[in-house]
Short mmCIF file of C-alpha atoms in Angstrom, two decimals:
data_model
loop_
_atom_site.label_atom_id
_atom_site.label_comp_id
_atom_site.label_asym_id
_atom_site.label_seq_id
_atom_site.Cartn_x
_atom_site.Cartn_y
_atom_site.Cartn_z
CA UNK A 534 0.00 0.00 0.00
CA UNK A 535 1.33 3.45 -0.91
CA UNK A 536 0.84 6.20 1.65
CA UNK A 537 0.42 9.78 0.51
CA UNK A 538 2.67 12.40 2.05
CA UNK A 539 1.83 15.87 0.69
CA UNK A 540 4.27 17.64 -1.59
CA UNK A 541 5.18 20.36 0.92
CA UNK A 542 6.14 17.69 3.49
CA UNK A 543 8.07 15.71 0.88
CA UNK A 544 10.07 18.85 0.12
CA UNK A 545 10.99 19.24 3.79
CA UNK A 546 12.03 15.59 4.15
CA UNK A 547 14.02 15.73 0.90
CA UNK A 548 15.81 18.96 1.80
CA UNK A 549 16.84 17.62 5.22
CA UNK A 550 17.94 14.30 3.70
CA UNK A 551 19.93 16.13 1.00
CA UNK A 552 21.66 18.12 3.75
CA UNK A 553 22.74 14.83 5.38
CA UNK A 554 20.09 14.59 8.10
CA UNK A 555 17.47 12.00 8.98
CA UNK A 556 13.89 13.26 8.66
CA UNK A 557 10.57 11.54 9.23
CA UNK A 558 6.87 12.27 9.41
CA UNK A 559 5.90 11.39 12.98
CA UNK A 560 2.96 11.00 15.31
CA UNK A 561 -0.70 11.33 14.44
CA UNK A 562 -0.12 11.78 10.71
CA UNK A 563 1.46 8.32 10.48
CA UNK A 564 -1.39 6.83 12.53
CA UNK A 565 -3.96 8.46 10.27
CA UNK A 566 -2.19 7.43 7.06
CA UNK A 567 -2.15 3.82 8.25
CA UNK A 568 -5.88 4.09 9.07
CA UNK A 569 -6.48 5.61 5.60
CA UNK A 570 -7.79 8.79 7.25
CA UNK A 571 -6.59 12.18 5.93
CA UNK A 572 -4.21 13.65 8.56
CA UNK A 573 -4.99 17.10 9.92
CA UNK A 574 -1.33 18.08 9.81
CA UNK A 575 2.11 16.62 9.25
CA UNK A 576 4.86 16.97 11.88
CA UNK A 577 8.48 16.21 11.06
CA UNK A 578 11.20 14.92 13.40
CA UNK A 579 14.88 15.05 12.53
CA UNK A 580 18.32 14.60 14.02
CA UNK A 581 19.08 18.13 12.75
CA UNK A 582 19.35 20.70 15.54
CA UNK A 583 17.14 23.81 15.34
CA UNK A 584 19.95 25.98 13.95
CA UNK A 585 20.64 23.33 11.29
CA UNK A 586 16.95 23.13 10.38
CA UNK A 587 16.86 26.92 10.10
CA UNK A 588 19.93 26.86 7.83
CA UNK A 589 18.27 24.28 5.53
CA UNK A 590 15.08 26.36 5.44
CA UNK A 591 17.05 29.51 4.63
CA UNK A 592 18.89 27.73 1.80
CA UNK A 593 15.53 26.57 0.38
CA UNK A 594 14.04 30.06 0.71
CA UNK A 595 11.37 28.94 3.22
CA UNK A 596 10.06 31.32 5.83
CA UNK A 597 10.51 30.19 9.45
CA UNK A 598 8.62 31.39 12.50
CA UNK A 599 11.32 32.81 14.76
CA UNK A 600 11.55 32.03 18.46
CA UNK A 601 8.53 29.74 18.44
CA UNK A 602 9.31 26.52 20.26
CA UNK A 603 13.08 26.82 19.88
CA UNK A 604 13.59 25.94 23.55
CA UNK A 605 11.68 22.72 22.80
CA UNK A 606 13.81 21.97 19.73
CA UNK A 607 11.10 23.04 17.28
CA UNK A 608 11.30 25.20 14.17
CA UNK A 609 8.13 26.06 12.27
CA UNK A 610 8.77 26.24 8.52
CA UNK A 611 6.24 27.59 6.05
CA UNK A 612 6.44 25.62 2.79
CA UNK A 613 3.86 26.06 0.07
CA UNK A 614 1.88 28.29 2.43
CA UNK A 615 1.56 25.52 5.04
CA UNK A 616 3.28 25.77 8.45
CA UNK A 617 5.04 22.58 9.54
CA UNK A 618 6.68 21.85 12.89
CA UNK A 619 10.15 20.37 12.47
CA UNK A 620 11.36 19.06 15.80
CA UNK A 621 14.78 17.76 16.77
CA UNK A 622 14.89 14.22 18.21
CA UNK A 623 14.54 14.76 21.94
CA UNK A 624 13.65 13.44 25.35
CA UNK A 625 12.11 15.38 28.20
CA UNK A 626 12.07 15.51 31.98
CA UNK A 627 9.21 16.95 33.97
CA UNK A 628 9.18 18.81 37.28
CA UNK A 629 6.31 20.47 39.13
CA UNK A 630 4.41 21.39 35.94
CA UNK A 631 2.81 18.20 34.68
CA UNK A 632 2.30 19.65 31.21
CA UNK A 633 5.45 21.55 30.29
CA UNK A 634 8.82 19.82 30.35
CA UNK A 635 11.32 21.23 32.82
CA UNK A 636 14.18 20.17 30.59
CA UNK A 637 14.45 19.12 26.96
CA UNK A 638 17.49 17.07 25.97
CA UNK A 639 18.29 16.27 22.36
CA UNK A 640 18.75 12.60 21.65
CA UNK A 641 20.53 11.02 18.72
CA UNK A 642 18.08 8.39 17.52
CA UNK A 643 14.60 8.12 16.12
CA UNK A 644 13.93 5.27 18.56
CA UNK A 645 14.78 7.55 21.50
CA UNK A 646 12.46 10.26 20.22
CA UNK A 647 9.54 7.89 19.64
CA UNK A 648 10.00 6.37 23.11
CA UNK A 649 8.94 9.64 24.78
CA UNK A 650 5.56 9.77 23.04
CA UNK A 651 2.20 9.13 24.65
CA UNK A 652 0.57 6.13 22.94
CA UNK A 653 1.93 3.35 20.74
CA UNK A 654 -0.31 4.39 17.85
CA UNK A 655 1.27 7.86 17.95
CA UNK A 656 4.84 6.56 18.35
CA UNK A 657 5.54 5.68 14.72
CA UNK A 658 7.49 7.43 11.98
CA UNK A 659 7.49 7.32 8.19
CA UNK A 660 10.33 8.24 5.85
CA UNK A 661 10.15 9.82 2.41
CA UNK A 662 9.85 6.40 0.77
CA UNK A 663 6.85 5.40 2.90
CA UNK A 664 8.79 3.02 5.18
CA UNK A 665 7.22 2.87 8.66
CA UNK A 666 9.37 2.74 11.80
CA UNK A 667 7.49 1.18 14.70
CA UNK A 668 9.45 0.27 17.85
CA UNK A 669 6.43 -0.01 20.18
CA UNK A 670 3.99 -2.22 18.22
CA UNK A 671 1.78 0.69 17.21
CA UNK A 672 0.77 -0.99 13.94
CA UNK A 673 -0.37 -4.09 15.80
CA UNK A 674 -2.36 -1.94 18.24
CA UNK A 675 -3.94 -0.11 15.28
CA UNK A 676 -4.97 -3.42 13.72
CA UNK A 677 -6.36 -4.64 17.05
CA UNK A 678 -8.00 -1.26 17.72
CA UNK A 679 -6.22 -0.84 21.05
CA UNK A 680 -4.96 2.34 22.68
CA UNK A 681 -2.06 1.76 25.06
CA UNK A 682 0.69 3.95 26.46
CA UNK A 683 4.32 3.74 25.39
CA UNK A 684 6.00 2.10 28.37
CA UNK A 685 4.71 2.58 31.90
CA UNK A 686 1.31 4.31 31.95
CA UNK A 687 1.86 5.85 35.40
CA UNK A 688 5.03 7.54 34.13
CA UNK A 689 3.36 8.74 30.90
CA UNK A 690 0.45 10.31 32.78
CA UNK A 691 2.60 11.83 35.51
CA UNK A 692 4.71 13.50 32.80
CA UNK A 693 1.66 15.17 31.28
CA UNK A 694 -1.76 14.85 32.90
CA UNK A 695 -3.46 16.00 29.67
CA UNK A 696 -2.58 12.61 28.21
CA UNK A 697 -5.51 11.17 30.16
CA UNK A 698 -7.86 13.50 28.27
CA UNK A 699 -6.11 12.62 25.02
CA UNK A 700 -6.71 8.95 25.81
CA UNK A 701 -10.43 9.63 26.21
CA UNK A 702 -10.49 11.64 22.99
CA UNK A 703 -8.70 8.95 20.97
CA UNK A 704 -10.92 6.19 22.34
CA UNK A 705 -13.98 8.27 21.42
CA UNK A 706 -12.73 9.37 17.99
CA UNK A 707 -11.16 6.11 16.89
CA UNK A 708 -13.49 3.67 18.63
CA UNK A 709 -10.51 1.85 20.19
CA UNK A 710 -10.39 -0.09 23.44
CA UNK A 711 -8.09 1.30 26.10
CA UNK A 712 -5.69 -1.27 27.46
CA UNK A 713 -2.78 -1.18 29.89
CA UNK A 714 -1.12 -3.36 32.45
CA UNK A 715 -0.35 -0.91 35.24
CA UNK A 716 -3.91 -0.24 36.37
CA UNK A 717 -3.72 3.57 36.38
CA UNK A 718 -7.09 3.77 34.65
CA UNK A 719 -9.63 0.99 34.16
CA UNK A 720 -10.30 -0.12 30.60
CA UNK A 721 -12.71 2.20 28.78
CA UNK A 722 -16.16 0.92 27.92
CA UNK A 723 -16.24 -1.97 30.38
CA UNK A 724 -19.19 -2.50 32.68
CA UNK A 725 -19.09 -0.63 36.00
CA UNK A 726 -16.36 1.79 34.86
CA UNK A 727 -16.84 5.56 34.68
CA UNK A 728 -16.10 5.69 30.92
#
């Protein structure tokens, strides 16, 4: 099956690849492409640092949104009139604010970047050729219509409490069953549960 990545996103991936960097479509867009649902937007992750992404964008003549998300490793490039977030591979640590990371540390691998994400179905990447990178069995969970956290659910939810609301939203939108082993939340849709 051939997945369709829009031309403006292909240009970003190609330009970063041509400059010697890895670049992938990540997150919800990959999930939606695999479900044959048109993605709302396309986010890109790369091993290029923000200053390197900005240099590639400048060389290509693309406008970038300055000082937006730089401290989170994110550059917003406008290509073909469409803004796209290009984020450096990273990991995060959280402090007292359970929504905003206290510290963002760049990591060197796609696997490391995908390991910080919320749910397995959102922790996949796709390259320019349509190859899918799935280190957390997200494809299998998509096929089985299961929503589960990447790694320990307690840790994922303590990092960002909004992930619990996202879980409810995804279960409602996608019609998936919620499943986890740690018991932080009961499975959605089961008898005698609040969901």
